[in-house]
Amino acid sequence: MRILIVEDDELLGEGLVTALKRQDHAVDWLRDGVSASAALVSEEFDVVLLDLGLPRQDGLSVLAKLRAAGQRVPVLILTARDQLGDKVKGLDLGADDYLVKPFELPELLARVRALGRRARGQARNQIVHGEIVLDPAACQCTWQGRIIDLPRKEFTLLRVLIENAGRVLTREAVVQKMYGWDEDPESNALEVYVHHLRRKLYPELIRTVRGVGYLVEPP
Ligand code: CA
């Protein structure tokens, strides 16, 4: 998933970025409310982790703006203990969940997975596409009951395509969902991953739509 972290605490921000990247997410990190609001207008995220006490514009205002604009991206509020009153306001404003600092990373990661799941309208943690089953928590892919060995980037690409099955995704859209701002895919990387996926799974799985991008048909 592509995740936006809005957090002005350097230590916490760094910890979150590291932990989420390790879980195979594309992560962007902003430290103030104004840039967060701007990014949320121009970019698409799957989950937002939102601190409330932020420079320039507080988290509740960011959230209010976001929902006023009709954006439904799942938002997890990170709140300090002395801001507990704001938790209620946050939920009223349309936050999906909250965590009180300090929290344990495994709990945060589980909640992020749950929000992603809810957003996709799936009750289970697995993503199923015909005979392909993806388990994002374990970063594991099985096909016809066999485990297919996929490096992280190939797994992420497959997941992005399957989650958007039936839609042609442009190269740019795929890259945006796979990588954060500070990561740049090497040229041709995407083509190489697609090639590997076709070889390890089956060639017709991913269609190249010439001049546009890639398509996985619905199962
Ligand atoms: Ca803060």
PDB file of C-alpha atoms and ligand atoms in Angstrom:
ATOM      1  CA  MET A   1       0.000   0.000   0.000  1.00  0.00           C
ATOM      2  CA  ARG A   2       1.003   3.607  -0.344  1.00  0.00           C
ATOM      3  CA  ILE A   3       1.008   5.226   3.070  1.00  0.00           C
ATOM      4  CA  LEU A   4       1.317   8.873   4.064  1.00  0.00           C
ATOM      5  CA  ILE A   5       2.739   9.607   7.505  1.00  0.00           C
ATOM      6  CA  VAL A   6       2.089  13.088   8.874  1.00  0.00           C
ATOM      7  CA  GLU A   7       4.195  13.417  12.005  1.00  0.00           C
ATOM      8  CA  ASP A   8       6.507  16.169  13.251  1.00  0.00           C
ATOM      9  CA  ASP A   9       8.322  14.027  15.809  1.00  0.00           C
ATOM     10  CA  GLU A  10      11.550  13.042  14.042  1.00  0.00           C
ATOM     11  CA  LEU A  11      12.226   9.895  16.052  1.00  0.00           C
ATOM     12  CA  LEU A  12       8.699   8.564  15.768  1.00  0.00           C
ATOM     13  CA  GLY A  13       8.504   9.483  12.097  1.00  0.00           C
ATOM     14  CA  GLU A  14      11.735   7.674  11.301  1.00  0.00           C
ATOM     15  CA  GLY A  15      10.619   4.612  13.258  1.00  0.00           C
ATOM     16  CA  LEU A  16       7.308   4.496  11.400  1.00  0.00           C
ATOM     17  CA  VAL A  17       8.930   4.907   8.001  1.00  0.00           C
ATOM     18  CA  THR A  18      11.382   2.086   8.690  1.00  0.00           C
ATOM     19  CA  ALA A  19       8.766  -0.288  10.090  1.00  0.00           C
ATOM     20  CA  LEU A  20       6.267   0.283   7.288  1.00  0.00           C
ATOM     21  CA  LYS A  21       8.861  -0.003   4.538  1.00  0.00           C
ATOM     22  CA  ARG A  22       9.947  -3.293   6.021  1.00  0.00           C
ATOM     23  CA  GLN A  23       6.333  -4.439   5.567  1.00  0.00           C
ATOM     24  CA  ASP A  24       6.618  -3.687   1.886  1.00  0.00           C
ATOM     25  CA  HIS A  25       4.662  -0.431   1.859  1.00  0.00           C
ATOM     26  CA  ALA A  26       5.536   2.643  -0.153  1.00  0.00           C
ATOM     27  CA  VAL A  27       5.886   5.336   2.496  1.00  0.00           C
ATOM     28  CA  ASP A  28       5.888   9.128   2.315  1.00  0.00           C
ATOM     29  CA  TRP A  29       6.529  11.272   5.347  1.00  0.00           C
ATOM     30  CA  LEU A  30       5.482  14.895   5.854  1.00  0.00           C
ATOM     31  CA  ARG A  31       6.067  16.941   8.983  1.00  0.00           C
ATOM     32  CA  ASP A  32       3.401  19.649   8.877  1.00  0.00           C
ATOM     33  CA  GLY A  33      -0.307  20.025   8.208  1.00  0.00           C
ATOM     34  CA  VAL A  34      -0.113  22.410   5.273  1.00  0.00           C
ATOM     35  CA  SER A  35       2.067  20.137   3.149  1.00  0.00           C
ATOM     36  CA  ALA A  36      -0.081  17.179   4.183  1.00  0.00           C
ATOM     37  CA  SER A  37      -3.253  18.899   2.964  1.00  0.00           C
ATOM     38  CA  ALA A  38      -1.540  19.761  -0.318  1.00  0.00           C
ATOM     39  CA  ALA A  39      -0.271  16.206  -0.824  1.00  0.00           C
ATOM     40  CA  LEU A  40      -3.683  14.729  -0.063  1.00  0.00           C
ATOM     41  CA  VAL A  41      -5.216  16.812  -2.827  1.00  0.00           C
ATOM     42  CA  SER A  42      -2.651  15.905  -5.464  1.00  0.00           C
ATOM     43  CA  GLU A  43      -1.691  12.323  -4.634  1.00  0.00           C
ATOM     44  CA  GLU A  44      -3.501   9.085  -3.965  1.00  0.00           C
ATOM     45  CA  PHE A  45      -2.784   7.174  -0.743  1.00  0.00           C
ATOM     46  CA  ASP A  46      -4.206   3.942   0.641  1.00  0.00           C
ATOM     47  CA  VAL A  47      -3.820   4.845   4.323  1.00  0.00           C
ATOM     48  CA  VAL A  48      -2.914   8.058   6.183  1.00  0.00           C
ATOM     49  CA  LEU A  49      -1.283   8.120   9.643  1.00  0.00           C
ATOM     50  CA  LEU A  50      -2.100  11.513  11.071  1.00  0.00           C
ATOM     51  CA  ASP A  51      -0.571  13.137  14.128  1.00  0.00           C
ATOM     52  CA  LEU A  52      -2.813  15.783  15.690  1.00  0.00           C
ATOM     53  CA  GLY A  53      -0.305  18.270  17.113  1.00  0.00           C
ATOM     54  CA  LEU A  54       1.359  19.493  13.915  1.00  0.00           C
ATOM     55  CA  PRO A  55       3.101  22.726  12.893  1.00  0.00           C
ATOM     56  CA  ARG A  56       1.337  25.171  10.504  1.00  0.00           C
ATOM     57  CA  GLN A  57      -2.008  23.332  10.534  1.00  0.00           C
ATOM     58  CA  ASP A  58      -3.184  20.852  13.143  1.00  0.00           C
ATOM     59  CA  GLY A  59      -4.213  17.313  12.293  1.00  0.00           C
ATOM     60  CA  LEU A  60      -7.908  17.856  12.956  1.00  0.00           C
ATOM     61  CA  SER A  61      -8.011  20.662  10.370  1.00  0.00           C
ATOM     62  CA  VAL A  62      -6.205  18.445   7.864  1.00  0.00           C
ATOM     63  CA  LEU A  63      -8.776  15.724   8.467  1.00  0.00           C
ATOM     64  CA  ALA A  64     -11.750  18.115   8.265  1.00  0.00           C
ATOM     65  CA  LYS A  65     -10.500  19.478   4.923  1.00  0.00           C
ATOM     66  CA  LEU A  66      -9.907  16.010   3.576  1.00  0.00           C
ATOM     67  CA  ARG A  67     -13.403  14.788   4.391  1.00  0.00           C
ATOM     68  CA  ALA A  68     -14.993  18.060   3.245  1.00  0.00           C
ATOM     69  CA  ALA A  69     -13.377  17.372  -0.121  1.00  0.00           C
ATOM     70  CA  GLY A  70     -15.161  14.016  -0.171  1.00  0.00           C
ATOM     71  CA  GLN A  71     -11.959  11.955   0.131  1.00  0.00           C
ATOM     72  CA  ARG A  72     -12.503   8.636   1.821  1.00  0.00           C
ATOM     73  CA  VAL A  73      -8.914   7.441   2.281  1.00  0.00           C
ATOM     74  CA  PRO A  74      -8.650   5.609   5.648  1.00  0.00           C
ATOM     75  CA  VAL A  75      -7.123   7.819   8.359  1.00  0.00           C
ATOM     76  CA  LEU A  76      -5.503   6.538  11.542  1.00  0.00           C
ATOM     77  CA  ILE A  77      -5.030   9.277  14.129  1.00  0.00           C
ATOM     78  CA  LEU A  78      -1.928   9.199  16.308  1.00  0.00           C
ATOM     79  CA  THR A  79      -2.719  11.092  19.465  1.00  0.00           C
ATOM     80  CA  ALA A  80      -0.819  11.928  22.631  1.00  0.00           C
ATOM     81  CA  ARG A  81      -2.436  10.978  25.893  1.00  0.00           C
ATOM     82  CA  ASP A  82      -3.221  14.596  26.817  1.00  0.00           C
ATOM     83  CA  GLN A  83      -5.082  15.053  23.535  1.00  0.00           C
ATOM     84  CA  LEU A  84      -7.599  12.315  24.254  1.00  0.00           C
ATOM     85  CA  GLY A  85     -10.502  14.774  23.937  1.00  0.00           C
ATOM     86  CA  ASP A  86      -9.378  15.349  20.367  1.00  0.00           C
ATOM     87  CA  LYS A  87      -9.695  11.646  19.684  1.00  0.00           C
ATOM     88  CA  VAL A  88     -13.467  11.953  19.877  1.00  0.00           C
ATOM     89  CA  LYS A  89     -13.440  15.032  17.651  1.00  0.00           C
ATOM     90  CA  GLY A  90     -11.234  13.144  15.218  1.00  0.00           C
ATOM     91  CA  LEU A  91     -13.607  10.214  15.001  1.00  0.00           C
ATOM     92  CA  ASP A  92     -16.506  12.622  14.575  1.00  0.00           C
ATOM     93  CA  LEU A  93     -14.633  14.293  11.745  1.00  0.00           C
ATOM     94  CA  GLY A  94     -14.302  10.987   9.936  1.00  0.00           C
ATOM     95  CA  ALA A  95     -11.126   9.334  11.194  1.00  0.00           C
ATOM     96  CA  ASP A  96     -11.267   5.539  10.905  1.00  0.00           C
ATOM     97  CA  ASP A  97      -9.169   4.614  13.903  1.00  0.00           C
ATOM     98  CA  TYR A  98      -6.804   6.080  16.482  1.00  0.00           C
ATOM     99  CA  LEU A  99      -3.792   5.044  18.498  1.00  0.00           C
ATOM    100  CA  VAL A 100      -2.588   6.652  21.706  1.00  0.00           C
ATOM    101  CA  LYS A 101       1.154   7.387  21.922  1.00  0.00           C
ATOM    102  CA  PRO A 102       3.318   5.681  22.921  1.00  0.00           C
ATOM    103  CA  PHE A 103       2.122   2.604  21.056  1.00  0.00           C
ATOM    104  CA  GLU A 104       3.716  -0.693  20.112  1.00  0.00           C
ATOM    105  CA  LEU A 105       4.761  -0.992  16.483  1.00  0.00           C
ATOM    106  CA  PRO A 106       3.154  -4.432  15.950  1.00  0.00           C
ATOM    107  CA  GLU A 107      -0.177  -2.942  16.995  1.00  0.00           C
ATOM    108  CA  LEU A 108       0.209  -0.055  14.584  1.00  0.00           C
ATOM    109  CA  LEU A 109       1.118  -2.426  11.753  1.00  0.00           C
ATOM    110  CA  ALA A 110      -1.910  -4.619  12.479  1.00  0.00           C
ATOM    111  CA  ARG A 111      -4.219  -1.600  12.462  1.00  0.00           C
ATOM    112  CA  VAL A 112      -2.752  -0.377   9.183  1.00  0.00           C
ATOM    113  CA  ARG A 113      -3.396  -3.804   7.652  1.00  0.00           C
ATOM    114  CA  ALA A 114      -6.955  -3.752   8.979  1.00  0.00           C
ATOM    115  CA  LEU A 115      -7.595  -0.320   7.460  1.00  0.00           C
ATOM    116  CA  GLY A 116      -6.237  -1.444   4.110  1.00  0.00           C
ATOM    117  CA  ARG A 117      -8.462  -4.497   4.266  1.00  0.00           C
ATOM    118  CA  ARG A 118     -11.524  -2.498   5.191  1.00  0.00           C
ATOM    119  CA  ALA A 119     -10.826  -0.082   2.373  1.00  0.00           C
ATOM    120  CA  ARG A 120     -10.819  -2.971  -0.079  1.00  0.00           C
ATOM    121  CA  GLY A 121     -14.003  -4.321   1.498  1.00  0.00           C
ATOM    122  CA  GLN A 122     -12.385  -7.609   2.408  1.00  0.00           C
ATOM    123  CA  ALA A 123     -12.896  -9.349   5.681  1.00  0.00           C
ATOM    124  CA  ARG A 124      -9.847 -11.553   5.410  1.00  0.00           C
ATOM    125  CA  ASN A 125      -6.242 -10.630   5.315  1.00  0.00           C
ATOM    126  CA  GLN A 126      -5.674 -12.422   2.032  1.00  0.00           C
ATOM    127  CA  ILE A 127      -6.074 -11.129  -1.468  1.00  0.00           C
ATOM    128  CA  VAL A 128      -7.503 -13.792  -3.740  1.00  0.00           C
ATOM    129  CA  HIS A 129      -7.483 -13.654  -7.516  1.00  0.00           C
ATOM    130  CA  GLY A 130      -8.525 -16.919  -9.144  1.00  0.00           C
ATOM    131  CA  GLU A 131      -5.913 -19.443  -8.101  1.00  0.00           C
ATOM    132  CA  ILE A 132      -3.522 -16.776  -6.844  1.00  0.00           C
ATOM    133  CA  VAL A 133      -3.569 -15.993  -3.125  1.00  0.00           C
ATOM    134  CA  LEU A 134      -1.529 -13.136  -1.698  1.00  0.00           C
ATOM    135  CA  ASP A 135      -0.838 -12.796   2.015  1.00  0.00           C
ATOM    136  CA  PRO A 136       0.430  -9.253   2.541  1.00  0.00           C
ATOM    137  CA  ALA A 137       1.441  -9.768   6.179  1.00  0.00           C
ATOM    138  CA  ALA A 138       3.771 -12.629   5.253  1.00  0.00           C
ATOM    139  CA  CYS A 139       4.572 -11.179   1.812  1.00  0.00           C
ATOM    140  CA  GLN A 140       3.715 -14.626   0.442  1.00  0.00           C
ATOM    141  CA  CYS A 141       2.199 -15.633  -2.874  1.00  0.00           C
ATOM    142  CA  THR A 142       0.676 -19.023  -3.621  1.00  0.00           C
ATOM    143  CA  TRP A 143      -0.593 -20.176  -6.982  1.00  0.00           C
ATOM    144  CA  GLN A 144      -2.540 -23.411  -7.407  1.00  0.00           C
ATOM    145  CA  GLY A 145      -1.561 -24.210  -3.825  1.00  0.00           C
ATOM    146  CA  ARG A 146       2.176 -23.848  -4.468  1.00  0.00           C
ATOM    147  CA  ILE A 147       4.274 -21.132  -2.867  1.00  0.00           C
ATOM    148  CA  ILE A 148       5.756 -18.873  -5.537  1.00  0.00           C
ATOM    149  CA  ASP A 149       8.962 -17.207  -4.510  1.00  0.00           C
ATOM    150  CA  LEU A 150       8.583 -13.479  -5.163  1.00  0.00           C
ATOM    151  CA  PRO A 151      10.994 -10.753  -4.071  1.00  0.00           C
ATOM    152  CA  ARG A 152       9.283  -7.811  -2.380  1.00  0.00           C
ATOM    153  CA  LYS A 153       9.015  -5.543  -5.392  1.00  0.00           C
ATOM    154  CA  GLU A 154       7.520  -8.287  -7.555  1.00  0.00           C
ATOM    155  CA  PHE A 155       5.069  -9.112  -4.782  1.00  0.00           C
ATOM    156  CA  THR A 156       4.094  -5.446  -4.453  1.00  0.00           C
ATOM    157  CA  LEU A 157       3.632  -5.044  -8.188  1.00  0.00           C
ATOM    158  CA  LEU A 158       1.450  -8.138  -8.388  1.00  0.00           C
ATOM    159  CA  ARG A 159      -0.612  -6.923  -5.460  1.00  0.00           C
ATOM    160  CA  VAL A 160      -1.118  -3.476  -6.994  1.00  0.00           C
ATOM    161  CA  LEU A 161      -2.240  -5.012 -10.293  1.00  0.00           C
ATOM    162  CA  ILE A 162      -4.544  -7.541  -8.648  1.00  0.00           C
ATOM    163  CA  GLU A 163      -6.089  -4.967  -6.352  1.00  0.00           C
ATOM    164  CA  ASN A 164      -6.921  -2.997  -9.474  1.00  0.00           C
ATOM    165  CA  ALA A 165      -7.987  -5.959 -11.589  1.00  0.00           C
ATOM    166  CA  GLY A 166     -10.113  -4.900 -14.526  1.00  0.00           C
ATOM    167  CA  ARG A 167      -8.538  -1.437 -14.687  1.00  0.00           C
ATOM    168  CA  VAL A 168      -5.699  -0.519 -16.994  1.00  0.00           C
ATOM    169  CA  LEU A 169      -3.030   1.042 -14.797  1.00  0.00           C
ATOM    170  CA  THR A 170      -0.637   3.477 -16.388  1.00  0.00           C
ATOM    171  CA  ARG A 171       3.054   3.009 -15.736  1.00  0.00           C
ATOM    172  CA  GLU A 172       2.972   6.201 -13.653  1.00  0.00           C
ATOM    173  CA  ALA A 173       0.052   4.967 -11.550  1.00  0.00           C
ATOM    174  CA  VAL A 174       1.842   1.692 -10.834  1.00  0.00           C
ATOM    175  CA  VAL A 175       5.069   3.455  -9.902  1.00  0.00           C
ATOM    176  CA  GLN A 176       3.153   5.861  -7.675  1.00  0.00           C
ATOM    177  CA  LYS A 177       1.527   2.999  -5.803  1.00  0.00           C
ATOM    178  CA  MET A 178       4.761   1.018  -5.481  1.00  0.00           C
ATOM    179  CA  TYR A 179       7.272   3.665  -4.538  1.00  0.00           C
ATOM    180  CA  GLY A 180       7.461   6.611  -2.154  1.00  0.00           C
ATOM    181  CA  TRP A 181       8.730  10.036  -3.228  1.00  0.00           C
ATOM    182  CA  ASP A 182      12.298   9.387  -2.174  1.00  0.00           C
ATOM    183  CA  GLU A 183      12.565   6.159  -4.118  1.00  0.00           C
ATOM    184  CA  ASP A 184      12.968   6.176  -7.850  1.00  0.00           C
ATOM    185  CA  PRO A 185      12.563   2.962  -9.754  1.00  0.00           C
ATOM    186  CA  GLU A 186      15.427   2.249 -12.128  1.00  0.00           C
ATOM    187  CA  SER A 187      14.352   2.582 -15.739  1.00  0.00           C
ATOM    188  CA  ASN A 188      12.990  -0.703 -17.042  1.00  0.00           C
ATOM    189  CA  ALA A 189      12.585  -2.069 -13.497  1.00  0.00           C
ATOM    190  CA  LEU A 190       8.835  -2.386 -13.982  1.00  0.00           C
ATOM    191  CA  GLU A 191       9.194  -4.237 -17.275  1.00  0.00           C
ATOM    192  CA  VAL A 192      11.636  -6.640 -15.647  1.00  0.00           C
ATOM    193  CA  TYR A 193       9.286  -7.336 -12.720  1.00  0.00           C
ATOM    194  CA  VAL A 194       6.371  -7.903 -15.114  1.00  0.00           C
ATOM    195  CA  HIS A 195       8.517 -10.309 -17.108  1.00  0.00           C
ATOM    196  CA  HIS A 196       9.435 -12.254 -13.950  1.00  0.00           C
ATOM    197  CA  LEU A 197       5.824 -12.430 -12.794  1.00  0.00           C
ATOM    198  CA  ARG A 198       4.664 -13.781 -16.152  1.00  0.00           C
ATOM    199  CA  ARG A 199       7.387 -16.412 -16.048  1.00  0.00           C
ATOM    200  CA  LYS A 200       6.774 -17.473 -12.436  1.00  0.00           C
ATOM    201  CA  LEU A 201       2.976 -17.441 -12.710  1.00  0.00           C
ATOM    202  CA  TYR A 202       1.545 -17.502 -16.234  1.00  0.00           C
ATOM    203  CA  PRO A 203       2.113 -15.282 -19.250  1.00  0.00           C
ATOM    204  CA  GLU A 204      -1.510 -14.165 -19.788  1.00  0.00           C
ATOM    205  CA  LEU A 205      -1.848 -12.937 -16.187  1.00  0.00           C
ATOM    206  CA  ILE A 206      -0.543  -9.464 -16.956  1.00  0.00           C
ATOM    207  CA  ARG A 207      -1.490  -7.833 -20.215  1.00  0.00           C
ATOM    208  CA  THR A 208       0.535  -4.996 -21.657  1.00  0.00           C
ATOM    209  CA  VAL A 209      -1.765  -2.342 -23.042  1.00  0.00           C
ATOM    210  CA  ARG A 210       0.447  -0.687 -25.617  1.00  0.00           C
ATOM    211  CA  GLY A 211       1.244   2.931 -24.955  1.00  0.00           C
ATOM    212  CA  VAL A 212      -0.873   2.917 -21.780  1.00  0.00           C
ATOM    213  CA  GLY A 213       0.218   0.436 -19.128  1.00  0.00           C
ATOM    214  CA  TYR A 214      -0.749  -2.890 -17.639  1.00  0.00           C
ATOM    215  CA  LEU A 215      -3.939  -4.803 -17.012  1.00  0.00           C
ATOM    216  CA  VAL A 216      -4.868  -7.857 -14.969  1.00  0.00           C
ATOM    217  CA  GLU A 217      -8.287  -9.127 -15.966  1.00  0.00           C
ATOM    218  CA  PRO A 218     -10.801  -9.796 -13.178  1.00  0.00           C
ATOM    219  CA  PRO A 219     -10.728 -13.473 -12.130  1.00  0.00           C
TER     220      PRO A 219
HETATM  221 CA    CA B   1       3.194  16.233  17.043  1.00  0.00          CA
END
